[in-house]
């Protein structure tokens, strides 16, 4: 289940791609199959091992073209173990909402991107996420859970402060929003029949990709898409941004409504 649109990311064979907070590797797998030189990064030991194992299976099955390469490393998003301006593309999918110092993480993304490089950032969308928070504290208030809810304008402003230029945006996974609302309503740790039934629907959709559900999701994504996706570029020529301007933009980028959500 991909959240990033690889055409909007403009991913081409031979490019070096960082998949940050890769989880179990779903975006890394697709980038590898498209011929990229993939470096998947996560702090979790089990996530790193799982991603490495599956990328190896893809290689063994001959599903990646000649020239594709992969590496999986354990790393901290606030101190990326990569040189300045060394990668063509970055994917940061459903990770920044977990990071206390998201400004530092965005600055690290900008640092490692080559001039002219592009990042795809995905986060839970404000509306569907706000419903989940209202229904259940257990959904987000746990170790490693979601510590903030982004509005689109706030995310774009923070990417700009980091020296990136936000561009295209879209929403994804509308069919997943009701699943999480149901799960939060009945209890995130409760094995309820209605949640199991909806989960079976999502698995069926993932495996079969029928016309009906694909069309429904395209129609519903702008309304209740669970994820917000923003693509941003590092300028080919670095902008001259003063510390005072950066401070002003940062203040504007954190409205009181988000501070309240984060505190809740």
XYZ file of N, CA and C in Angstrom:
792
model
N 0.846 -1.181 0.000
C 0.000 0.000 0.000
C 0.888 1.239 0.000
N 0.955 1.905 -1.119
C 1.820 3.067 -1.260
C 1.047 4.351 -1.000
N 1.695 5.273 -0.309
C 1.116 6.588 -0.073
C 1.692 7.613 -1.039
N 2.951 7.434 -1.397
C 3.655 8.360 -2.284
C 3.359 8.033 -3.743
N 3.166 9.053 -4.548
C 3.024 8.920 -6.000
C 4.429 9.054 -6.601
N 4.952 7.969 -7.168
C 6.331 7.985 -7.651
C 6.505 8.828 -8.902
N 5.424 9.083 -9.617
C 5.519 9.996 -10.762
C 5.695 11.432 -10.276
N 4.959 11.824 -9.225
C 5.130 13.164 -8.670
C 6.475 13.302 -7.968
N 6.964 12.231 -7.398
C 8.305 12.247 -6.814
C 9.370 12.336 -7.895
N 8.995 11.968 -9.117
C 9.908 11.970 -10.268
C 11.119 11.079 -9.998
N 10.811 9.867 -9.556
C 11.858 8.895 -9.272
C 12.265 8.183 -10.551
N 13.571 8.184 -10.844
C 14.080 7.549 -12.067
C 15.161 6.528 -11.734
N 15.341 5.534 -12.597
C 16.371 4.514 -12.353
C 17.736 5.154 -12.125
N 18.472 4.590 -11.187
C 19.816 5.076 -10.904
C 19.877 6.147 -9.833
N 18.736 6.732 -9.485
C 18.739 7.746 -8.431
C 18.981 7.111 -7.064
N 19.597 7.889 -6.177
C 19.769 7.472 -4.796
C 18.592 7.989 -3.978
N 17.918 7.071 -3.281
C 16.699 7.406 -2.541
C 16.854 6.999 -1.085
N 16.565 7.918 -0.173
C 16.483 7.588 1.249
C 15.021 7.392 1.613
N 14.694 6.255 2.219
C 13.370 6.025 2.772
C 13.505 6.120 4.285
N 13.109 7.269 4.841
C 13.324 7.563 6.248
C 12.134 7.098 7.082
N 12.435 6.431 8.187
C 11.365 5.835 8.961
C 10.646 4.797 8.127
N 11.434 3.916 7.519
C 10.928 3.018 6.470
C 9.913 2.009 6.981
N 9.840 1.804 8.324
C 8.931 0.779 8.829
C 9.339 -0.583 8.292
N 8.394 -1.278 7.686
C 8.697 -2.590 7.120
C 8.970 -2.517 5.623
N 9.208 -1.299 5.105
C 9.837 -1.168 3.802
C 8.980 -0.971 2.582
N 7.683 -0.689 2.726
C 6.809 -0.670 1.561
C 7.257 0.302 0.480
N 7.700 1.501 0.856
C 8.137 2.449 -0.165
C 9.517 2.096 -0.707
N 10.355 1.546 0.139
C 11.682 1.112 -0.318
C 11.549 0.016 -1.372
N 10.608 -0.908 -1.178
C 10.431 -2.002 -2.135
C 10.104 -1.469 -3.526
N 9.168 -0.512 -3.578
C 8.756 0.017 -4.885
C 9.899 0.795 -5.545
N 10.629 1.579 -4.757
C 11.755 2.325 -5.318
C 12.815 1.377 -5.868
N 13.060 0.284 -5.160
C 14.041 -0.712 -5.606
C 13.578 -1.375 -6.901
N 12.304 -1.714 -6.972
C 11.766 -2.325 -8.194
C 11.844 -1.377 -9.388
N 11.881 -0.082 -9.114
C 11.961 0.911 -10.187
C 13.405 1.238 -10.571
N 14.356 0.541 -9.967
C 15.745 0.692 -10.379
C 16.547 1.705 -9.600
N 16.049 2.141 -8.460
C 16.765 3.128 -7.666
C 17.851 2.473 -6.816
N 18.743 3.305 -6.317
C 19.719 2.902 -5.309
C 19.125 3.320 -3.968
N 18.547 2.358 -3.256
C 17.716 2.628 -2.096
C 18.507 2.454 -0.804
N 18.352 3.443 0.072
C 18.853 3.311 1.439
C 17.654 3.478 2.361
N 17.250 2.382 3.011
C 16.118 2.400 3.927
C 16.631 2.608 5.346
N 16.016 3.536 6.079
C 16.499 3.932 7.402
C 15.359 3.835 8.415
N 15.625 3.198 9.537
C 14.661 3.186 10.639
C 15.431 2.998 11.943
N 14.834 3.437 13.061
C 15.473 3.265 14.361
C 15.139 1.902 14.953
N 14.025 1.311 14.532
C 13.607 0.040 15.098
C 14.419 -1.127 14.561
N 14.916 -1.961 15.457
C 15.739 -3.098 15.050
C 14.925 -4.089 14.223
N 13.716 -4.405 14.668
C 12.904 -5.374 13.923
C 12.512 -4.842 12.558
N 12.240 -3.535 12.465
C 11.886 -2.932 11.183
C 13.055 -3.025 10.191
N 14.254 -2.761 10.694
C 15.439 -2.853 9.844
C 15.632 -4.275 9.338
N 15.492 -5.245 10.209
C 15.693 -6.639 9.822
C 14.632 -7.107 8.830
N 13.374 -6.721 9.064
C 12.299 -7.113 8.153
C 12.494 -6.510 6.776
N 12.828 -5.228 6.724
C 13.029 -4.557 5.437
C 14.193 -5.178 4.682
N 15.272 -5.464 5.399
C 16.439 -6.078 4.762
C 16.083 -7.449 4.179
N 15.326 -8.210 4.930
C 14.945 -9.558 4.480
C 14.075 -9.495 3.216
N 13.109 -8.608 3.196
C 12.222 -8.525 2.037
C 12.906 -7.937 0.812
N 13.778 -6.965 1.009
C 14.540 -6.450 -0.136
C 15.433 -7.531 -0.717
N 16.011 -8.347 0.150
C 16.803 -9.474 -0.339
C 15.964 -10.458 -1.130
N 14.719 -10.695 -0.674
C 13.827 -11.595 -1.397
C 13.469 -11.040 -2.771
N 13.271 -9.727 -2.852
C 12.984 -9.094 -4.143
C 14.162 -9.262 -5.088
N 15.382 -9.087 -4.547
C 16.585 -9.270 -5.368
C 16.702 -10.717 -5.839
N 16.480 -11.663 -4.938
C 16.597 -13.077 -5.290
C 15.572 -13.488 -6.343
N 14.402 -12.858 -6.308
C 13.346 -13.184 -7.267
C 13.537 -12.496 -8.617
N 14.578 -11.656 -8.724
C 14.842 -10.968 -9.983
C 13.838 -9.875 -10.311
N 13.210 -9.305 -9.280
C 12.183 -8.296 -9.510
C 12.749 -6.885 -9.642
N 14.043 -6.721 -9.377
C 14.673 -5.405 -9.502
C 15.565 -5.394 -10.740
N 15.581 -4.291 -11.494
C 16.391 -4.242 -12.715
C 17.878 -4.145 -12.417
N 18.673 -4.417 -13.414
C 20.126 -4.274 -13.287
C 20.460 -2.833 -12.900
N 21.393 -2.686 -11.995
C 21.789 -1.358 -11.535
C 21.106 -0.929 -10.258
N 19.982 -1.578 -9.932
C 19.320 -1.270 -8.663
C 20.169 -1.786 -7.507
N 20.084 -1.106 -6.395
C 20.904 -1.462 -5.237
C 20.119 -1.126 -3.981
N 20.347 -1.869 -2.899
C 19.688 -1.517 -1.644
C 20.645 -1.653 -0.480
N 20.350 -0.868 0.536
C 21.057 -0.916 1.816
C 20.037 -0.563 2.891
N 20.111 -1.212 4.020
C 19.202 -0.931 5.130
C 20.043 -0.626 6.356
N 19.793 0.524 6.976
C 20.606 0.934 8.116
C 19.710 1.399 9.263
N 20.225 1.254 10.460
C 19.541 1.795 11.640
C 20.075 3.203 11.863
N 19.179 4.179 11.898
C 19.642 5.549 12.004
C 18.618 6.465 12.641
N 19.102 7.607 13.108
C 18.307 8.619 13.788
C 17.982 9.725 12.799
N 16.703 10.055 12.634
C 16.299 11.085 11.683
C 16.832 12.468 12.043
N 17.200 12.656 13.309
C 17.724 13.954 13.728
C 19.224 14.079 13.494
N 19.883 12.960 13.211
C 21.329 12.955 12.943
C 21.593 11.927 11.849
N 21.180 12.216 10.647
C 21.301 11.248 9.562
C 22.767 10.979 9.237
N 23.142 9.711 9.137
C 24.550 9.360 8.892
C 24.918 9.420 7.411
N 24.628 10.569 6.787
C 24.889 10.741 5.364
C 25.479 12.131 5.128
N 26.325 12.266 4.101
C 26.959 13.564 3.829
C 25.971 14.576 3.262
N 26.380 15.831 3.263
C 25.576 16.891 2.675
C 25.372 16.640 1.176
N 24.169 16.995 0.703
C 23.870 17.026 -0.728
C 24.253 15.731 -1.439
N 23.884 14.586 -0.830
C 24.328 13.315 -1.383
C 23.257 12.458 -2.021
N 21.968 12.817 -1.867
C 20.905 11.950 -2.369
C 19.967 12.730 -3.289
N 19.363 11.992 -4.217
C 18.473 12.614 -5.196
C 17.048 12.776 -4.694
N 16.572 11.788 -3.939
C 15.186 11.787 -3.480
C 15.125 11.287 -2.035
N 14.155 11.810 -1.293
C 13.899 11.370 0.079
C 12.415 11.080 0.219
N 12.099 10.002 0.901
C 10.726 9.688 1.280
C 10.656 9.683 2.796
N 9.731 10.471 3.356
C 9.509 10.487 4.811
C 8.019 10.279 5.014
N 7.603 9.013 5.067
C 6.182 8.678 5.083
C 5.714 8.279 6.478
N 4.749 9.043 7.011
C 4.108 8.768 8.289
C 5.141 8.644 9.411
N 6.075 9.599 9.443
C 7.118 9.547 10.468
C 7.248 10.858 11.242
N 7.061 12.013 10.599
C 7.319 13.288 11.272
C 6.360 13.541 12.431
N 5.162 12.961 12.376
C 4.215 13.146 13.479
C 4.668 12.441 14.751
N 5.695 11.597 14.650
C 6.242 10.892 15.814
C 7.455 11.613 16.410
N 8.014 12.583 15.692
C 9.309 13.161 16.040
C 9.127 14.453 16.832
N 9.604 14.529 18.083
C 9.443 15.767 18.854
C 10.043 16.984 18.154
N 11.256 16.865 17.650
C 11.914 17.991 16.982
C 11.777 17.833 15.472
N 10.571 18.067 14.964
C 10.348 17.867 13.534
C 11.091 18.896 12.692
N 11.335 20.089 13.248
C 12.090 21.096 12.507
C 13.510 20.608 12.226
N 14.124 19.952 13.214
C 15.468 19.404 13.019
C 15.446 18.291 11.973
N 14.413 17.452 12.007
C 14.308 16.375 11.026
C 14.171 16.934 9.610
N 13.371 17.982 9.446
C 13.213 18.590 8.122
C 14.510 19.244 7.657
N 15.237 19.850 8.601
C 16.524 20.447 8.248
C 17.512 19.377 7.790
N 17.484 18.207 8.422
C 18.343 17.107 8.015
C 17.983 16.610 6.616
N 16.687 16.542 6.326
C 16.255 16.152 4.975
C 16.795 17.138 3.949
N 16.664 18.431 4.236
C 17.169 19.441 3.306
C 18.684 19.338 3.154
N 19.368 19.029 4.232
C 20.838 18.936 4.186
C 21.314 17.822 3.267
N 20.693 16.652 3.358
C 21.200 15.511 2.589
C 20.741 15.520 1.139
N 19.701 16.286 0.823
C 19.238 16.360 -0.564
C 20.220 17.135 -1.432
N 20.418 16.654 -2.644
C 21.182 17.411 -3.627
C 20.389 18.651 -4.040
N 21.059 19.732 -4.439
C 20.322 20.839 -5.056
C 19.504 20.323 -6.244
N 18.238 20.679 -6.269
C 17.346 20.145 -7.290
C 16.680 18.843 -6.893
N 17.045 18.296 -5.722
C 16.448 17.052 -5.241
C 15.044 17.274 -4.702
N 14.337 16.181 -4.459
C 12.933 16.269 -4.044
C 12.648 15.303 -2.899
N 11.768 15.744 -2.002
C 11.304 14.898 -0.903
C 9.798 14.752 -0.989
N 9.293 13.575 -0.633
C 7.862 13.347 -0.445
C 7.627 13.121 1.038
N 6.847 14.000 1.642
C 6.511 13.907 3.060
C 5.045 13.540 3.179
N 4.734 12.494 3.950
C 3.345 12.153 4.208
C 3.108 12.125 5.707
N 1.965 12.674 6.105
C 1.567 12.713 7.513
C 0.069 12.446 7.594
N -0.436 12.041 8.764
C -1.885 11.919 8.916
C -2.560 13.279 8.687
N -3.654 13.254 7.954
C -4.371 14.486 7.638
C -5.127 15.006 8.863
N -5.256 16.338 8.956
C -5.845 16.975 10.123
C -7.229 16.426 10.469
N -8.181 16.446 9.537
C -9.559 16.089 9.842
C -9.724 14.660 10.341
N -9.355 13.654 9.545
C -9.475 12.267 10.012
C -8.679 11.992 11.286
N -7.520 12.600 11.424
C -6.695 12.379 12.609
C -7.334 13.012 13.837
N -7.935 14.185 13.663
C -8.596 14.858 14.781
C -9.741 14.009 15.325
N -10.467 13.319 14.420
C -11.544 12.421 14.851
C -10.976 11.284 15.704
N -9.873 10.707 15.246
C -9.251 9.613 16.006
C -8.833 10.071 17.400
N -8.226 11.253 17.499
C -7.798 11.766 18.799
C -9.002 12.003 19.709
N -10.110 12.486 19.127
C -11.301 12.765 19.926
C -11.930 11.472 20.450
N -11.840 10.404 19.685
C -12.457 9.137 20.060
C -11.618 8.322 21.031
N -10.302 8.476 20.974
C -9.455 7.574 21.766
C -8.114 8.205 22.109
N -7.817 8.280 23.403
C -6.474 8.694 23.829
C -5.455 7.605 23.537
N -5.883 6.353 23.640
C -4.959 5.233 23.431
C -4.434 5.182 22.011
N -5.148 5.802 21.079
C -4.724 5.819 19.681
C -3.380 6.534 19.506
N -3.181 7.609 20.265
C -1.984 8.431 20.039
C -1.127 8.631 21.273
N -1.729 8.565 22.478
C -0.998 8.908 23.702
C -0.276 7.687 24.242
N 0.763 7.270 23.532
C 1.564 6.136 23.969
C 3.001 6.368 23.526
N 3.902 5.591 24.066
C 5.311 5.758 23.720
C 5.515 5.549 22.220
N 6.111 6.546 21.571
C 6.326 6.470 20.134
C 5.111 6.812 19.308
N 4.028 7.283 19.944
C 2.798 7.600 19.224
C 2.838 8.965 18.557
N 1.685 9.355 18.036
C 1.575 10.643 17.348
C 1.573 11.768 18.383
N 2.453 12.730 18.227
C 2.537 13.816 19.195
C 1.984 15.128 18.662
N 1.615 15.161 17.391
C 1.021 16.381 16.824
C 0.126 16.014 15.655
N -0.755 16.941 15.299
C -1.575 16.834 14.095
C -1.216 18.018 13.203
N -0.823 17.740 11.983
C -0.445 18.802 11.054
C -1.638 19.294 10.243
N -1.741 20.574 10.112
C -2.550 21.153 9.046
C -1.644 21.319 7.827
N -2.246 21.304 6.637
C -1.436 21.395 5.428
C -0.600 22.649 5.364
N -1.166 23.801 5.779
C -0.412 25.051 5.693
C 0.760 25.057 6.660
N 0.587 24.417 7.820
C 1.672 24.353 8.805
C 2.810 23.492 8.278
N 2.484 22.346 7.709
C 3.525 21.466 7.177
C 4.299 22.161 6.062
N 3.608 22.813 5.156
C 4.277 23.497 4.057
C 5.162 24.632 4.578
N 4.682 25.357 5.585
C 5.478 26.450 6.156
C 6.754 25.924 6.802
N 6.652 24.809 7.505
C 7.839 24.258 8.171
C 8.846 23.717 7.165
N 8.364 23.127 6.088
C 9.276 22.694 5.029
C 9.982 23.905 4.413
N 9.265 25.000 4.270
C 9.873 26.222 3.723
C 10.957 26.757 4.646
N 10.696 26.745 5.943
C 11.694 27.203 6.917
C 12.968 26.376 6.807
N 12.814 25.091 6.509
C 13.978 24.204 6.384
C 14.762 24.444 5.104
N 14.262 25.328 4.231
C 14.966 25.633 2.991
C 14.448 24.881 1.788
N 13.282 24.240 1.927
C 12.680 23.488 0.833
C 11.530 24.281 0.226
N 11.186 23.949 -1.019
C 10.120 24.654 -1.727
C 8.961 23.685 -1.946
N 7.891 23.799 -1.154
C 6.757 22.885 -1.327
C 6.090 23.051 -2.686
N 5.653 21.919 -3.244
C 5.000 21.948 -4.542
C 3.688 21.193 -4.510
N 3.600 20.137 -5.307
C 2.352 19.381 -5.439
C 1.945 18.747 -4.121
N 0.637 18.564 -3.969
C 0.101 17.915 -2.768
C -1.133 17.113 -3.145
N -1.422 16.075 -2.372
C -2.640 15.296 -2.566
C -2.929 14.515 -1.295
N -4.061 13.834 -1.277
C -4.449 13.009 -0.137
C -4.561 11.553 -0.583
N -4.480 10.644 0.386
C -4.483 9.218 0.061
C -5.189 8.422 1.151
N -5.645 7.220 0.787
C -6.164 6.211 1.710
C -7.476 6.611 2.384
N -8.413 7.116 1.594
C -9.712 7.489 2.159
C -10.428 6.295 2.789
N -10.274 5.104 2.212
C -10.968 3.934 2.762
C -10.415 3.515 4.114
N -9.235 3.995 4.466
C -8.637 3.626 5.743
C -9.137 4.512 6.887
N -9.631 5.711 6.579
C -10.095 6.593 7.645
C -11.242 5.968 8.450
N -12.303 5.430 7.822
C -13.373 4.809 8.621
C -12.900 3.624 9.457
N -11.906 2.890 8.944
C -11.372 1.772 9.720
C -10.824 2.264 11.053
N -10.033 3.332 11.021
C -9.442 3.840 12.254
C -10.474 4.501 13.146
N -11.499 5.119 12.552
C -12.573 5.674 13.375
C -13.294 4.554 14.129
N -13.584 3.471 13.422
C -14.225 2.323 14.071
C -13.347 1.761 15.190
N -12.071 1.592 14.875
C -11.145 1.012 15.849
C -11.050 1.896 17.098
N -10.983 3.203 16.910
C -10.913 4.114 18.045
C -12.231 4.124 18.823
N -13.346 4.009 18.121
C -14.652 4.064 18.775
C -14.882 2.856 19.672
N -14.465 1.669 19.237
C -14.719 0.456 20.026
C -13.579 0.153 20.989
N -12.424 0.813 20.781
C -11.245 0.554 21.615
C -10.129 -0.024 20.772
N -9.000 0.659 20.734
C -7.929 0.261 19.816
C -7.370 -1.120 20.127
N -7.519 -1.574 21.359
C -7.002 -2.894 21.734
C -8.080 -3.978 21.752
N -9.279 -3.598 21.333
C -10.390 -4.551 21.386
C -10.555 -5.242 20.031
N -10.711 -6.557 20.075
C -10.880 -7.345 18.857
C -12.372 -7.435 18.506
N -12.918 -6.333 17.978
C -14.347 -6.256 17.694
C -14.652 -6.833 16.312
N -15.809 -7.460 16.176
C -16.190 -8.096 14.915
C -16.281 -7.091 13.781
N -16.816 -5.901 14.059
C -16.979 -4.906 13.003
C -15.619 -4.432 12.488
N -14.649 -4.329 13.376
C -13.295 -3.925 12.962
C -12.642 -5.024 12.133
N -12.814 -6.276 12.549
C -12.262 -7.396 11.779
C -12.868 -7.448 10.377
N -14.159 -7.197 10.289
C -14.835 -7.236 8.992
C -14.306 -6.135 8.070
N -14.130 -4.949 8.627
C -13.620 -3.851 7.799
C -12.175 -4.129 7.385
N -11.403 -4.704 8.281
C -10.024 -5.033 7.945
C -9.966 -6.040 6.800
N -10.865 -7.019 6.806
C -10.913 -7.982 5.700
C -11.212 -7.285 4.381
N -12.087 -6.277 4.426
C -12.379 -5.491 3.222
C -11.124 -4.791 2.709
N -10.348 -4.201 3.624
C -9.131 -3.496 3.216
C -8.104 -4.458 2.628
N -7.962 -5.626 3.223
C -7.026 -6.617 2.692
C -7.476 -7.079 1.310
N -8.758 -7.342 1.155
C -9.305 -7.729 -0.154
C -9.038 -6.655 -1.199
N -9.251 -5.397 -0.816
C -9.003 -4.291 -1.737
C -7.527 -4.213 -2.123
N -6.639 -4.419 -1.137
C -5.209 -4.366 -1.396
C -4.778 -5.458 -2.373
N -5.342 -6.643 -2.229
C -4.944 -7.770 -3.058
C -5.582 -7.739 -4.443
N -6.843 -7.345 -4.520
C -7.593 -7.435 -5.777
C -7.626 -6.132 -6.575
N -7.556 -4.999 -5.870
C -7.610 -3.679 -6.512
C -8.789 -3.554 -7.471
N -10.008 -3.858 -7.019
C -11.162 -3.806 -7.920
C -11.508 -2.383 -8.338
N -12.159 -2.278 -9.476
C -12.512 -0.966 -10.033
C -13.379 -0.169 -9.068
N -14.335 -0.823 -8.429
C -15.290 -0.113 -7.577
C -14.605 0.585 -6.408
N -13.772 -0.138 -5.663
C -13.131 0.484 -4.505
C -12.054 1.481 -4.928
N -11.371 1.208 -6.032
C -10.363 2.164 -6.504
C -11.019 3.480 -6.898
N -12.169 3.390 -7.571
C -12.892 4.599 -7.955
C -13.425 5.328 -6.728
N -13.960 4.575 -5.785
C -14.481 5.179 -4.561
C -13.382 5.922 -3.801
N -12.200 5.320 -3.727
C -11.118 5.979 -2.995
C -10.662 7.255 -3.701
N -10.585 7.226 -5.032
C -10.193 8.442 -5.765
C -11.183 9.571 -5.524
N -12.477 9.234 -5.451
C -13.501 10.247 -5.222
C -13.436 10.771 -3.788
N -13.179 9.870 -2.847
C -13.212 10.230 -1.431
C -11.909 10.814 -0.898
N -10.796 10.576 -1.580
C -9.500 11.056 -1.081
C -9.489 12.555 -0.771
N -10.013 13.409 -1.659
C -9.995 14.843 -1.318
C -10.842 15.188 -0.102
N -11.794 14.327 0.260
C -12.709 14.609 1.361
C -12.219 14.032 2.683
N -11.865 12.744 2.691
C -11.504 12.087 3.955
C -10.222 11.269 3.842
N -9.391 11.558 2.842
C -8.131 10.834 2.714
C -7.372 10.842 4.027
N -6.929 9.670 4.495
C -6.275 9.557 5.804
C -4.915 10.245 5.839
N -4.230 10.289 4.695
C -2.872 10.857 4.650
C -2.814 12.094 3.770
N -2.006 13.044 4.203
C -1.653 14.219 3.403
C -0.248 14.006 2.859
N -0.054 14.242 1.565
C 1.253 14.080 0.930
C 1.677 15.422 0.336
N 2.878 15.859 0.681
C 3.438 17.104 0.148
C 4.797 16.794 -0.461
N 5.019 17.268 -1.676
C 6.302 17.127 -2.364
C 7.010 18.482 -2.304
N 8.299 18.457 -1.983
C 9.059 19.699 -1.843
C 10.447 19.509 -2.438
N 10.974 20.563 -3.034
C 12.271 20.521 -3.694
C 13.300 21.344 -2.933
N 14.537 20.868 -2.975
C 15.640 21.722 -2.539
C 16.042 22.571 -3.734
N 16.051 23.901 -3.593
C 16.377 24.751 -4.737
C 17.753 24.424 -5.303
N 17.882 24.569 -6.624
C 19.167 24.330 -7.267
C 20.202 25.344 -6.797
N 19.740 26.547 -6.453
C 20.604 27.574 -5.873
C 20.042 27.889 -4.502
N 20.844 27.759 -3.468
C 20.370 27.966 -2.097
C 19.910 29.399 -1.903
N 18.770 29.554 -1.208
C 18.258 30.891 -0.909
C 19.006 31.477 0.279
N 19.113 32.817 0.288
C 19.752 33.516 1.401
C 18.670 33.887 2.411
N 18.529 33.057 3.444
C 17.487 33.278 4.441
C 18.147 33.686 5.743
N 17.785 34.840 6.272
C 18.391 35.313 7.513
C 17.769 34.630 8.701
N 18.472 34.668 9.816
C 17.956 34.042 11.028
C 16.672 34.716 11.479
N 16.584 36.076 11.319
C 15.392 36.789 11.752
C 14.174 36.363 10.952
N 14.351 36.232 9.639
C 13.231 35.811 8.797
C 12.797 34.407 9.170
N 13.774 33.519 9.390
C 13.451 32.151 9.777
C 12.653 32.118 11.067
N 13.061 32.928 12.039
C 12.347 32.962 13.308
C 10.918 33.439 13.122
N 10.720 34.460 12.261
C 9.380 34.973 12.016
C 8.495 33.920 11.383
N 9.029 33.220 10.366
C 8.237 32.212 9.675
C 7.916 31.062 10.603
N 8.875 30.680 11.455
C 8.638 29.587 12.393
C 7.489 29.931 13.332
N 7.468 31.162 13.817
C 6.394 31.565 14.711
C 5.049 31.495 14.016
N 4.990 31.937 12.748
C 3.754 31.890 11.996
C 3.341 30.466 11.693
N 4.319 29.560 11.614
C 4.032 28.183 11.206
C 3.464 27.332 12.326
N 3.423 27.869 13.559
C 2.922 27.081 14.680
C 1.739 27.815 15.309
N 0.577 27.774 14.649
C -0.586 28.472 15.185
C -1.055 27.844 16.487
N -1.846 28.606 17.233
C -2.310 28.149 18.525
C -3.114 26.866 18.423
N -3.829 26.674 17.286
C -4.652 25.477 17.151
C -3.794 24.223 17.169
N -2.550 24.292 16.597
C -1.717 23.086 16.595
C -1.104 22.869 17.959
N -0.721 23.960 18.628
C -0.173 23.814 19.971
C -1.196 23.122 20.875
N -2.450 23.494 20.727
C -3.498 22.877 21.526
C -3.647 21.402 21.209
N -3.604 21.067 19.916
C -3.748 19.664 19.530
C -2.600 18.826 20.067
N -1.393 19.377 19.971
C -0.231 18.633 20.444
C -0.300 18.407 21.953
N -0.791 19.416 22.661
C -0.889 19.299 24.105
C -1.979 18.323 24.523
N -3.003 18.150 23.634
C -4.109 17.254 23.977
C -3.767 15.822 23.862
